[in-house]
């Protein structure tokens, strides 16, 4: 690297955005010119995986470089503390701050709440402007900075406001190096978009009003990403800045009738948000660094959220001994030299309780062993609400919600992804030896992470004293 200083590291994270939702991934109906240009200026990753098919665990994996189970963040209900990351763990912003970076999170947090111990400032961010929970309205919302200090906003679309905050922060810290994570809540529900954007899609045929509104939200986010890039251009920072764009998990396929958003053009994968099938965990990712990374390339090597911790930390000249434990690998050689990546990946998500052999998968050497969701392990249980907007200090529920456990002989499915990315052909009967090997890998992994989860949960699933 020929840069004269440590690079600025900018992470833009969308919420519930699928590969199917961007022009650069082959959707001719999406209006995403700025992200398309960003892909042409850098590398588009075609086989990038989230740490989880759900928001909070996925973000925990990115934040720490650890599988989400090890962090304590295994689910999304803030009211149960299951979105919290153990603040004693090392994080990317903590490490970058130690290397002299100014750090900031703008937008969605969703890795803690209810107590100042779990505010973003405890995880290495010098500044925060956003919301702690998993969902927020776009036109009537609160922005938090210091713990418990809020600004109520009713006069600006949230995606626009978050970008304003990001641009202002960049101009204040342009002398760098800086690390900014701009975590848009778009296009997560509720489906709300400015009228000037929805008019672009009024004549789109073959989709619901929900999908048209969703595309309008994505278009607005794309326009704001263009504003951010323009700011970097104006401040002559493009050559000094790594820009990483990705989505936290796969697309959400919910709603009924005209509000349904499941029938999205170009969605070729099986499953969606919440599933450890490809549709839930394979996500869009673009990385660009003018003058350093190749431009206009596609990279088909597999990679995962946890890889960004050692990769980005390495760009900040951090040594391996500074990382602590990590489940990721430095993929800089994969990106710059297209070296093969032989890593194994594990996914698991069940609601409230970690239920083995339910919605669980391992990827190894092209094969993916998958256990389908068993019973009601995706179902919400009151008093939780997926749409609860929490504000200020609160106590979490600590009662146990029991789940259904599959029998010992529950059968997994086996897919070979290079030939079957849609996971439509089960090979388990044809290749029992591979099933046995991958089952052993998955069971061994789960036993290890379960013990680490229990240690993290001693911190995250408690109500601290003030």
CSV table of C-alpha atoms in Angstrom, one decimal:
chain,number,residue,atom,x,y,z
A,1,UNK,CA,0.0,0.0,0.0
A,2,UNK,CA,1.4,3.3,-1.1
A,3,UNK,CA,-0.7,5.6,1.0
A,4,UNK,CA,1.1,8.1,3.2
A,5,UNK,CA,-1.2,7.5,6.2
A,6,UNK,CA,-3.5,4.9,7.7
A,7,UNK,CA,-6.6,4.7,5.6
A,8,UNK,CA,-10.0,6.0,6.7
A,9,UNK,CA,-12.4,3.1,7.1
A,10,UNK,CA,-16.0,3.8,6.2
A,11,UNK,CA,-18.6,1.0,6.6
A,12,UNK,CA,-22.1,1.5,5.2
A,13,UNK,CA,-24.5,-1.1,6.4
A,14,UNK,CA,-28.0,-1.5,4.9
A,15,UNK,CA,-30.8,-3.3,6.8
A,16,UNK,CA,-32.6,-6.3,5.3
A,17,UNK,CA,-31.2,-5.6,1.8
A,18,UNK,CA,-30.9,-8.6,-0.6
A,19,UNK,CA,-28.5,-9.1,-3.5
A,20,UNK,CA,-31.7,-9.2,-5.5
A,21,UNK,CA,-32.3,-5.5,-4.7
A,22,UNK,CA,-29.3,-3.8,-6.5
A,23,UNK,CA,-28.6,-3.1,-10.1
A,24,UNK,CA,-25.0,-4.2,-9.8
A,25,UNK,CA,-26.2,-7.7,-8.8
A,26,UNK,CA,-28.3,-8.0,-11.9
A,27,UNK,CA,-31.6,-6.4,-11.1
A,28,UNK,CA,-32.5,-4.1,-14.0
A,29,UNK,CA,-35.5,-2.7,-12.2
A,30,UNK,CA,-33.6,-1.4,-9.2
A,31,UNK,CA,-32.5,2.3,-9.3
A,32,UNK,CA,-29.1,2.2,-7.6
A,33,UNK,CA,-26.7,4.2,-9.8
A,34,UNK,CA,-24.4,5.2,-6.9
A,35,UNK,CA,-23.9,1.7,-5.6
A,36,UNK,CA,-23.5,0.5,-9.1
A,37,UNK,CA,-20.7,3.0,-9.7
A,38,UNK,CA,-19.1,2.1,-6.4
A,39,UNK,CA,-19.0,-1.5,-7.5
A,40,UNK,CA,-17.4,-0.4,-10.8
A,41,UNK,CA,-14.8,1.5,-8.8
A,42,UNK,CA,-13.9,-1.5,-6.6
A,43,UNK,CA,-14.7,-5.2,-6.0
A,44,UNK,CA,-18.2,-6.7,-5.9
A,45,UNK,CA,-18.3,-9.8,-3.8
A,46,UNK,CA,-20.7,-12.5,-5.1
A,47,UNK,CA,-20.4,-15.0,-2.4
A,48,UNK,CA,-20.3,-12.9,0.8
A,49,UNK,CA,-22.0,-14.2,3.9
A,50,UNK,CA,-23.5,-12.6,7.0
A,51,UNK,CA,-22.8,-14.0,10.4
A,52,UNK,CA,-26.5,-14.6,10.9
A,53,UNK,CA,-29.8,-14.3,9.1
A,54,UNK,CA,-31.0,-11.8,11.8
A,55,UNK,CA,-30.0,-8.2,12.4
A,56,UNK,CA,-28.5,-8.1,15.9
A,57,UNK,CA,-26.4,-11.3,15.8
A,58,UNK,CA,-25.2,-10.4,12.3
A,59,UNK,CA,-24.0,-7.0,13.5
A,60,UNK,CA,-22.4,-8.6,16.5
A,61,UNK,CA,-20.3,-10.8,14.3
A,62,UNK,CA,-19.2,-7.9,12.2
A,63,UNK,CA,-18.4,-5.8,15.3
A,64,UNK,CA,-16.3,-8.4,17.1
A,65,UNK,CA,-15.0,-10.8,14.5
A,66,UNK,CA,-16.6,-13.6,16.5
A,67,UNK,CA,-19.5,-15.9,15.8
A,68,UNK,CA,-22.5,-14.2,17.4
A,69,UNK,CA,-23.1,-17.0,19.9
A,70,UNK,CA,-19.8,-16.1,21.5
A,71,UNK,CA,-20.8,-12.5,22.0
A,72,UNK,CA,-24.1,-13.0,23.8
A,73,UNK,CA,-26.1,-11.5,20.9
A,74,UNK,CA,-28.1,-14.4,19.6
A,75,UNK,CA,-31.5,-12.8,18.8
A,76,UNK,CA,-33.2,-9.5,18.1
A,77,UNK,CA,-35.6,-8.8,21.1
A,78,UNK,CA,-34.1,-5.8,22.9
A,79,UNK,CA,-36.6,-6.2,25.7
A,80,UNK,CA,-35.0,-9.6,26.6
A,81,UNK,CA,-31.4,-8.3,26.2
A,82,UNK,CA,-30.7,-11.0,23.5
A,83,UNK,CA,-29.3,-8.4,21.1
A,84,UNK,CA,-26.6,-7.3,23.6
A,85,UNK,CA,-22.9,-7.9,23.0
A,86,UNK,CA,-20.7,-8.4,26.0
A,87,UNK,CA,-19.0,-5.0,26.3
A,88,UNK,CA,-15.8,-6.7,27.6
A,89,UNK,CA,-15.0,-8.2,24.2
A,90,UNK,CA,-12.6,-6.6,21.7
A,91,UNK,CA,-14.3,-4.8,18.8
A,92,UNK,CA,-13.3,-3.2,15.6
A,93,UNK,CA,-13.8,0.4,16.8
A,94,UNK,CA,-12.0,-0.3,20.0
A,95,UNK,CA,-9.0,-1.6,18.1
A,96,UNK,CA,-9.0,1.2,15.6
A,97,UNK,CA,-9.4,3.8,18.4
A,98,UNK,CA,-6.2,2.3,20.0
A,99,UNK,CA,-4.4,2.8,16.6
A,100,UNK,CA,-5.3,6.5,16.7
A,101,UNK,CA,-8.6,6.5,14.8
A,102,UNK,CA,-11.5,8.8,15.5
A,103,UNK,CA,-14.6,6.5,15.6
A,104,UNK,CA,-18.3,7.1,15.1
A,105,UNK,CA,-21.5,5.1,14.7
A,106,UNK,CA,-24.4,6.8,13.0
A,107,UNK,CA,-27.8,5.0,12.6
A,108,UNK,CA,-28.9,1.6,13.9
A,109,UNK,CA,-27.0,0.0,16.8
A,110,UNK,CA,-29.1,-3.0,17.9
A,111,UNK,CA,-26.2,-4.6,19.9
A,112,UNK,CA,-27.3,-3.3,23.3
A,113,UNK,CA,-29.8,-1.1,25.2
A,114,UNK,CA,-31.6,-0.5,28.3
A,115,UNK,CA,-28.6,0.5,30.3
A,116,UNK,CA,-25.5,2.7,29.8
A,117,UNK,CA,-23.3,-0.4,30.0
A,118,UNK,CA,-24.6,-1.4,26.6
A,119,UNK,CA,-24.4,2.1,24.9
A,120,UNK,CA,-22.2,2.2,21.7
A,121,UNK,CA,-19.7,4.4,23.7
A,122,UNK,CA,-18.8,1.2,25.6
A,123,UNK,CA,-17.7,-0.6,22.4
A,124,UNK,CA,-15.2,1.9,21.1
A,125,UNK,CA,-17.2,4.6,19.4
A,126,UNK,CA,-16.2,8.1,20.3
A,127,UNK,CA,-19.5,9.5,19.0
A,128,UNK,CA,-23.0,8.0,18.4
A,129,UNK,CA,-26.1,9.4,16.7
A,130,UNK,CA,-28.9,7.0,16.1
A,131,UNK,CA,-31.2,4.5,17.8
A,132,UNK,CA,-30.4,1.6,20.0
A,133,UNK,CA,-33.2,-0.9,19.0
A,134,UNK,CA,-33.9,-2.9,15.9
A,135,UNK,CA,-36.5,-0.7,14.2
A,136,UNK,CA,-37.5,2.9,13.9
A,137,UNK,CA,-40.0,5.0,11.9
A,138,UNK,CA,-38.6,7.2,9.1
A,139,UNK,CA,-40.7,10.3,9.7
A,140,UNK,CA,-41.3,10.5,13.5
A,141,UNK,CA,-38.3,9.3,15.5
A,142,UNK,CA,-35.8,9.9,18.2
A,143,UNK,CA,-32.0,10.2,17.8
A,144,UNK,CA,-29.8,9.4,20.8
A,145,UNK,CA,-26.3,10.7,21.3
A,146,UNK,CA,-25.1,10.3,24.9
A,147,UNK,CA,-27.0,7.6,26.8
A,148,UNK,CA,-30.5,8.9,27.5
A,149,UNK,CA,-30.1,12.1,25.6
A,150,UNK,CA,-32.6,12.3,22.7
A,151,UNK,CA,-33.7,14.6,19.9
A,152,UNK,CA,-37.2,14.1,18.6
A,153,UNK,CA,-37.3,14.6,14.8
A,154,UNK,CA,-40.5,15.0,12.7
A,155,UNK,CA,-39.3,17.2,9.8
A,156,UNK,CA,-36.8,15.0,8.0
A,157,UNK,CA,-36.7,11.6,6.4
A,158,UNK,CA,-34.4,9.5,8.6
A,159,UNK,CA,-32.1,8.3,5.7
A,160,UNK,CA,-31.5,11.9,4.8
A,161,UNK,CA,-30.8,12.9,8.4
A,162,UNK,CA,-28.4,10.1,9.0
A,163,UNK,CA,-26.4,11.1,5.9
A,164,UNK,CA,-26.4,14.7,7.1
A,165,UNK,CA,-24.9,13.6,10.3
A,166,UNK,CA,-22.3,11.5,8.5
A,167,UNK,CA,-21.2,14.2,6.1
A,168,UNK,CA,-20.9,16.7,9.0
A,169,UNK,CA,-18.8,14.3,11.0
A,170,UNK,CA,-16.5,13.5,8.1
A,171,UNK,CA,-15.9,17.2,7.5
A,172,UNK,CA,-15.0,17.6,11.2
A,173,UNK,CA,-12.6,14.6,11.1
A,174,UNK,CA,-11.2,14.9,7.6
A,175,UNK,CA,-7.6,15.1,8.8
A,176,UNK,CA,-8.1,11.5,9.9
A,177,UNK,CA,-7.6,8.7,10.2
A,178,UNK,CA,-11.2,8.0,11.0
A,179,UNK,CA,-13.6,5.1,11.2
A,180,UNK,CA,-17.2,5.8,10.4
A,181,UNK,CA,-20.0,3.2,10.4
A,182,UNK,CA,-23.1,4.6,8.8
A,183,UNK,CA,-25.8,2.0,9.6
A,184,UNK,CA,-29.0,2.9,7.7
A,185,UNK,CA,-32.2,1.3,8.8
A,186,UNK,CA,-33.3,1.2,5.1
A,187,UNK,CA,-35.0,-0.8,3.7
A,188,UNK,CA,-36.2,-2.4,7.0
A,189,UNK,CA,-39.9,-1.9,7.8
A,190,UNK,CA,-41.9,0.2,8.2
A,191,UNK,CA,-42.4,0.8,4.5
A,192,UNK,CA,-42.1,4.6,4.3
A,193,UNK,CA,-40.6,6.5,1.4
A,194,UNK,CA,-40.7,10.1,0.2
A,195,UNK,CA,-43.3,10.8,-2.5
A,196,UNK,CA,-40.8,11.9,-5.1
A,197,UNK,CA,-39.2,8.4,-4.8
A,198,UNK,CA,-42.3,6.4,-4.9
A,199,UNK,CA,-43.4,8.1,-8.1
A,200,UNK,CA,-40.4,6.5,-9.9
A,201,UNK,CA,-42.0,3.1,-9.3
A,202,UNK,CA,-45.7,3.8,-9.8
A,203,UNK,CA,-45.7,2.1,-13.2
A,204,UNK,CA,-43.6,-0.9,-12.2
A,205,UNK,CA,-45.7,-4.0,-13.1
A,206,UNK,CA,-45.9,-7.4,-11.6
A,207,UNK,CA,-45.0,-6.3,-8.0
A,208,UNK,CA,-47.0,-5.2,-5.0
A,209,UNK,CA,-47.3,-1.7,-3.6
A,210,UNK,CA,-45.0,-2.9,-0.8
A,211,UNK,CA,-42.2,-3.9,-3.2
A,212,UNK,CA,-42.5,-0.5,-5.0
A,213,UNK,CA,-42.2,1.3,-1.7
A,214,UNK,CA,-39.3,-0.8,-0.8
A,215,UNK,CA,-37.5,0.0,-4.0
A,216,UNK,CA,-38.2,3.7,-3.4
A,217,UNK,CA,-36.6,3.4,0.0
A,218,UNK,CA,-33.5,1.7,-1.6
A,219,UNK,CA,-33.3,4.4,-4.3
A,220,UNK,CA,-33.3,7.1,-1.6
A,221,UNK,CA,-30.6,5.3,0.3
A,222,UNK,CA,-28.6,5.0,-2.9
A,223,UNK,CA,-28.9,8.8,-3.5
A,224,UNK,CA,-27.7,9.5,0.0
A,225,UNK,CA,-24.7,7.2,-0.5
A,226,UNK,CA,-24.0,9.3,-3.5
A,227,UNK,CA,-24.0,12.4,-1.2
A,228,UNK,CA,-21.5,10.7,1.1
A,229,UNK,CA,-19.2,9.9,-1.8
A,230,UNK,CA,-19.5,13.5,-3.1
A,231,UNK,CA,-18.4,14.7,0.4
A,232,UNK,CA,-15.3,12.4,0.2
A,233,UNK,CA,-14.5,13.8,-3.3
A,234,UNK,CA,-14.9,17.4,-2.2
A,235,UNK,CA,-12.6,16.8,0.8
A,236,UNK,CA,-10.1,14.9,-1.4
A,237,UNK,CA,-10.4,11.8,0.7
A,238,UNK,CA,-11.2,9.1,-1.9
A,239,UNK,CA,-7.6,8.0,-2.2
A,240,UNK,CA,-7.3,7.8,1.6
A,241,UNK,CA,-10.5,5.9,2.3
A,242,UNK,CA,-11.6,2.3,2.2
A,243,UNK,CA,-15.4,2.2,1.6
A,244,UNK,CA,-17.2,-1.1,2.5
A,245,UNK,CA,-20.9,-1.5,1.7
A,246,UNK,CA,-22.9,-4.5,2.8
A,247,UNK,CA,-26.3,-5.6,4.2
A,248,UNK,CA,-26.7,-7.2,7.6
A,249,UNK,CA,-28.8,-10.2,6.4
A,250,UNK,CA,-30.9,-11.3,3.5
A,251,UNK,CA,-34.2,-9.7,2.4
A,252,UNK,CA,-37.3,-9.8,4.6
A,253,UNK,CA,-40.2,-11.6,2.9
A,254,UNK,CA,-43.2,-10.5,5.0
A,255,UNK,CA,-46.6,-8.8,4.6
A,256,UNK,CA,-49.8,-9.7,3.0
A,257,UNK,CA,-51.7,-8.5,-0.1
A,258,UNK,CA,-50.4,-5.2,-1.5
A,259,UNK,CA,-48.1,-4.8,1.5
A,260,UNK,CA,-46.2,-8.1,0.8
A,261,UNK,CA,-42.5,-7.7,-0.1
A,262,UNK,CA,-41.7,-11.3,-0.8
A,263,UNK,CA,-41.9,-11.5,-4.6
A,264,UNK,CA,-38.8,-9.5,-5.4
A,265,UNK,CA,-37.3,-9.6,-8.9
A,266,UNK,CA,-34.1,-11.5,-9.3
A,267,UNK,CA,-34.3,-13.4,-6.1
A,268,UNK,CA,-32.7,-16.7,-7.0
A,269,UNK,CA,-31.9,-18.1,-3.6
A,270,UNK,CA,-33.9,-20.4,-1.4
A,271,UNK,CA,-35.0,-18.7,1.9
A,272,UNK,CA,-34.9,-15.2,3.2
A,273,UNK,CA,-34.3,-13.3,6.4
A,274,UNK,CA,-34.4,-15.6,9.4
A,275,UNK,CA,-33.3,-18.7,7.4
A,276,UNK,CA,-29.7,-20.1,7.3
A,277,UNK,CA,-30.4,-21.0,3.7
A,278,UNK,CA,-28.6,-18.9,1.2
A,279,UNK,CA,-31.4,-16.4,0.9
A,280,UNK,CA,-31.0,-15.5,4.6
A,281,UNK,CA,-27.2,-15.3,4.9
A,282,UNK,CA,-25.8,-14.5,1.4
A,283,UNK,CA,-25.6,-10.7,1.3
A,284,UNK,CA,-24.4,-8.0,-1.1
A,285,UNK,CA,-20.9,-6.6,-0.4
A,286,UNK,CA,-18.8,-4.0,-2.2
A,287,UNK,CA,-15.4,-2.7,-1.2
A,288,UNK,CA,-13.6,0.2,-2.9
A,289,UNK,CA,-10.3,2.0,-2.3
A,290,UNK,CA,-9.3,4.2,-5.2
A,291,UNK,CA,-5.8,3.6,-6.4
A,292,UNK,CA,-5.2,0.5,-4.2
A,293,UNK,CA,-7.9,-2.0,-4.9
A,294,UNK,CA,-8.6,-3.2,-8.5
A,295,UNK,CA,-11.6,-1.5,-10.1
A,296,UNK,CA,-14.6,-3.2,-11.7
A,297,UNK,CA,-13.8,-6.8,-10.5
A,298,UNK,CA,-16.1,-9.5,-9.2
A,299,UNK,CA,-14.8,-11.8,-6.5
A,300,UNK,CA,-16.5,-15.2,-6.2
A,301,UNK,CA,-14.5,-16.5,-3.3
A,302,UNK,CA,-16.6,-17.1,-0.2
A,303,UNK,CA,-16.1,-14.7,2.7
A,304,UNK,CA,-18.0,-13.9,5.9
A,305,UNK,CA,-18.7,-10.9,8.2
A,306,UNK,CA,-16.1,-12.0,10.8
A,307,UNK,CA,-13.4,-11.7,8.1
A,308,UNK,CA,-13.7,-7.9,8.1
A,309,UNK,CA,-12.4,-7.5,11.7
A,310,UNK,CA,-8.9,-8.9,10.9
A,311,UNK,CA,-8.9,-7.5,7.3
A,312,UNK,CA,-9.7,-3.9,8.2
A,313,UNK,CA,-7.6,-4.0,11.4
A,314,UNK,CA,-4.7,-5.2,9.2
A,315,UNK,CA,-5.1,-2.1,7.0
A,316,UNK,CA,-4.8,-0.1,10.2
A,317,UNK,CA,-1.4,-1.9,10.8
A,318,UNK,CA,-2.7,-3.8,13.8
A,319,UNK,CA,-0.8,-6.9,14.7
A,320,UNK,CA,-2.5,-10.3,15.2
A,321,UNK,CA,-1.7,-10.2,18.9
A,322,UNK,CA,-3.9,-7.1,19.2
A,323,UNK,CA,-6.9,-8.8,17.7
A,324,UNK,CA,-7.6,-11.3,20.5
A,325,UNK,CA,-9.8,-14.3,19.5
A,326,UNK,CA,-11.3,-14.0,16.1
A,327,UNK,CA,-13.4,-16.4,13.9
A,328,UNK,CA,-12.5,-14.4,10.8
A,329,UNK,CA,-9.5,-14.5,8.4
A,330,UNK,CA,-7.7,-11.6,6.7
A,331,UNK,CA,-9.1,-11.7,3.2
A,332,UNK,CA,-6.9,-9.0,1.7
A,333,UNK,CA,-5.1,-11.6,-0.4
A,334,UNK,CA,-8.5,-13.0,-1.5
A,335,UNK,CA,-9.6,-9.5,-2.6
A,336,UNK,CA,-6.3,-8.3,-4.2
A,337,UNK,CA,-4.9,-11.6,-5.6
A,338,UNK,CA,-8.1,-13.7,-5.8
A,339,UNK,CA,-6.5,-16.4,-3.7
A,340,UNK,CA,-8.8,-19.2,-2.9
A,341,UNK,CA,-10.5,-19.1,0.5
A,342,UNK,CA,-10.9,-22.6,2.1
A,343,UNK,CA,-12.6,-21.4,5.3
A,344,UNK,CA,-15.5,-23.2,6.9
A,345,UNK,CA,-18.6,-21.3,7.9
A,346,UNK,CA,-21.3,-22.0,10.5
A,347,UNK,CA,-24.8,-20.5,11.0
A,348,UNK,CA,-27.4,-21.0,13.6
A,349,UNK,CA,-30.5,-19.0,14.6
A,350,UNK,CA,-33.4,-19.9,16.8
A,351,UNK,CA,-35.5,-17.5,18.8
A,352,UNK,CA,-35.0,-17.2,22.6
A,353,UNK,CA,-33.2,-20.5,23.1
A,354,UNK,CA,-30.3,-22.0,21.2
A,355,UNK,CA,-31.9,-25.2,19.9
A,356,UNK,CA,-29.4,-27.6,18.2
A,357,UNK,CA,-30.3,-29.1,14.8
A,358,UNK,CA,-32.9,-26.4,14.1
A,359,UNK,CA,-32.1,-23.7,11.4
A,360,UNK,CA,-28.5,-24.7,11.6
A,361,UNK,CA,-25.9,-25.1,8.8
A,362,UNK,CA,-22.2,-25.6,8.1
A,363,UNK,CA,-20.4,-24.8,4.8
A,364,UNK,CA,-17.3,-26.8,3.9
A,365,UNK,CA,-15.5,-27.3,0.6
A,366,UNK,CA,-18.6,-26.3,-1.4
A,367,UNK,CA,-21.0,-28.5,0.5
A,368,UNK,CA,-23.6,-27.1,2.9
A,369,UNK,CA,-25.2,-29.3,5.5
A,370,UNK,CA,-28.5,-27.8,6.6
A,371,UNK,CA,-31.0,-28.6,9.4
A,372,UNK,CA,-34.4,-27.0,8.7
A,373,UNK,CA,-36.4,-25.0,11.3
A,374,UNK,CA,-37.9,-27.4,13.8
A,375,UNK,CA,-41.3,-26.7,15.3
A,376,UNK,CA,-42.0,-23.1,16.5
A,377,UNK,CA,-38.4,-22.0,16.9
A,378,UNK,CA,-39.0,-18.9,14.8
A,379,UNK,CA,-42.2,-17.8,16.6
A,380,UNK,CA,-42.4,-14.6,18.8
A,381,UNK,CA,-43.8,-15.0,22.3
A,382,UNK,CA,-45.5,-12.1,24.0
A,383,UNK,CA,-44.7,-9.7,25.7
A,384,UNK,CA,-42.0,-9.2,23.0
A,385,UNK,CA,-42.9,-7.2,19.9
A,386,UNK,CA,-40.7,-7.1,16.8
A,387,UNK,CA,-41.9,-3.5,16.4
A,388,UNK,CA,-41.2,-2.2,19.9
A,389,UNK,CA,-39.3,1.1,19.8
A,390,UNK,CA,-37.5,1.3,23.1
A,391,UNK,CA,-36.2,4.5,24.6
A,392,UNK,CA,-34.2,5.3,27.8
A,393,UNK,CA,-33.4,2.9,30.6
A,394,UNK,CA,-35.5,-0.2,30.9
A,395,UNK,CA,-35.3,-3.6,32.6
A,396,UNK,CA,-35.2,-6.7,30.4
A,397,UNK,CA,-37.3,-9.8,30.8
A,398,UNK,CA,-35.3,-12.7,32.2
A,399,UNK,CA,-37.9,-15.5,32.2
A,400,UNK,CA,-37.3,-18.5,30.1
A,401,UNK,CA,-39.2,-19.1,26.9
A,402,UNK,CA,-39.1,-22.9,26.2
A,403,UNK,CA,-38.7,-24.1,22.6
A,404,UNK,CA,-39.3,-27.3,20.8
A,405,UNK,CA,-36.3,-29.5,20.4
A,406,UNK,CA,-36.0,-32.0,17.5
A,407,UNK,CA,-35.5,-35.7,18.1
A,408,UNK,CA,-32.0,-37.1,18.0
A,409,UNK,CA,-32.6,-38.7,14.6
A,410,UNK,CA,-33.8,-35.5,12.8
A,411,UNK,CA,-32.3,-35.6,9.3
A,412,UNK,CA,-30.3,-32.8,7.7
A,413,UNK,CA,-30.1,-31.9,4.1
A,414,UNK,CA,-27.0,-31.6,2.0
A,415,UNK,CA,-26.4,-29.2,-0.9
A,416,UNK,CA,-23.5,-28.6,-3.2
A,417,UNK,CA,-23.6,-24.9,-3.8
A,418,UNK,CA,-21.3,-24.6,-6.9
A,419,UNK,CA,-23.9,-26.6,-8.8
A,420,UNK,CA,-27.0,-25.7,-6.8
A,421,UNK,CA,-26.9,-22.2,-5.4
A,422,UNK,CA,-30.7,-22.3,-5.0
A,423,UNK,CA,-30.4,-25.3,-2.7
A,424,UNK,CA,-33.0,-27.3,-4.5
A,425,UNK,CA,-31.3,-30.8,-4.7
A,426,UNK,CA,-30.8,-32.7,-1.5
A,427,UNK,CA,-27.8,-35.0,-1.8
A,428,UNK,CA,-27.9,-36.4,1.7
A,429,UNK,CA,-28.9,-39.9,0.6
A,430,UNK,CA,-26.3,-40.0,-2.2
A,431,UNK,CA,-23.4,-38.8,0.0
A,432,UNK,CA,-23.8,-40.2,3.5
A,433,UNK,CA,-20.0,-40.0,4.2
A,434,UNK,CA,-20.1,-36.2,3.6
A,435,UNK,CA,-23.2,-35.9,5.8
A,436,UNK,CA,-21.4,-37.7,8.6
A,437,UNK,CA,-18.3,-35.6,8.4
A,438,UNK,CA,-20.2,-32.2,8.3
A,439,UNK,CA,-22.5,-33.3,11.0
A,440,UNK,CA,-19.5,-34.0,13.2
A,441,UNK,CA,-18.0,-30.6,12.4
A,442,UNK,CA,-21.3,-28.9,13.2
A,443,UNK,CA,-21.9,-30.7,16.5
A,444,UNK,CA,-18.4,-30.1,17.7
A,445,UNK,CA,-18.6,-26.4,16.8
A,446,UNK,CA,-22.0,-26.0,18.6
A,447,UNK,CA,-20.7,-27.6,21.8
A,448,UNK,CA,-17.8,-25.1,21.9
A,449,UNK,CA,-19.8,-21.9,21.1
A,450,UNK,CA,-22.5,-22.9,23.5
A,451,UNK,CA,-20.1,-22.8,26.4
A,452,UNK,CA,-18.8,-19.4,25.4
A,453,UNK,CA,-22.4,-18.1,25.0
A,454,UNK,CA,-23.2,-19.1,28.5
A,455,UNK,CA,-20.2,-17.0,29.8
A,456,UNK,CA,-21.3,-14.0,27.7
A,457,UNK,CA,-24.9,-14.4,28.8
A,458,UNK,CA,-23.8,-13.9,32.5
A,459,UNK,CA,-23.2,-10.2,31.4
A,460,UNK,CA,-25.8,-9.6,28.7
A,461,UNK,CA,-28.9,-11.3,30.1
A,462,UNK,CA,-28.9,-9.4,33.4
A,463,UNK,CA,-30.3,-6.2,34.7
A,464,UNK,CA,-27.3,-4.2,35.9
A,465,UNK,CA,-27.6,-2.0,39.0
A,466,UNK,CA,-27.4,1.7,38.2
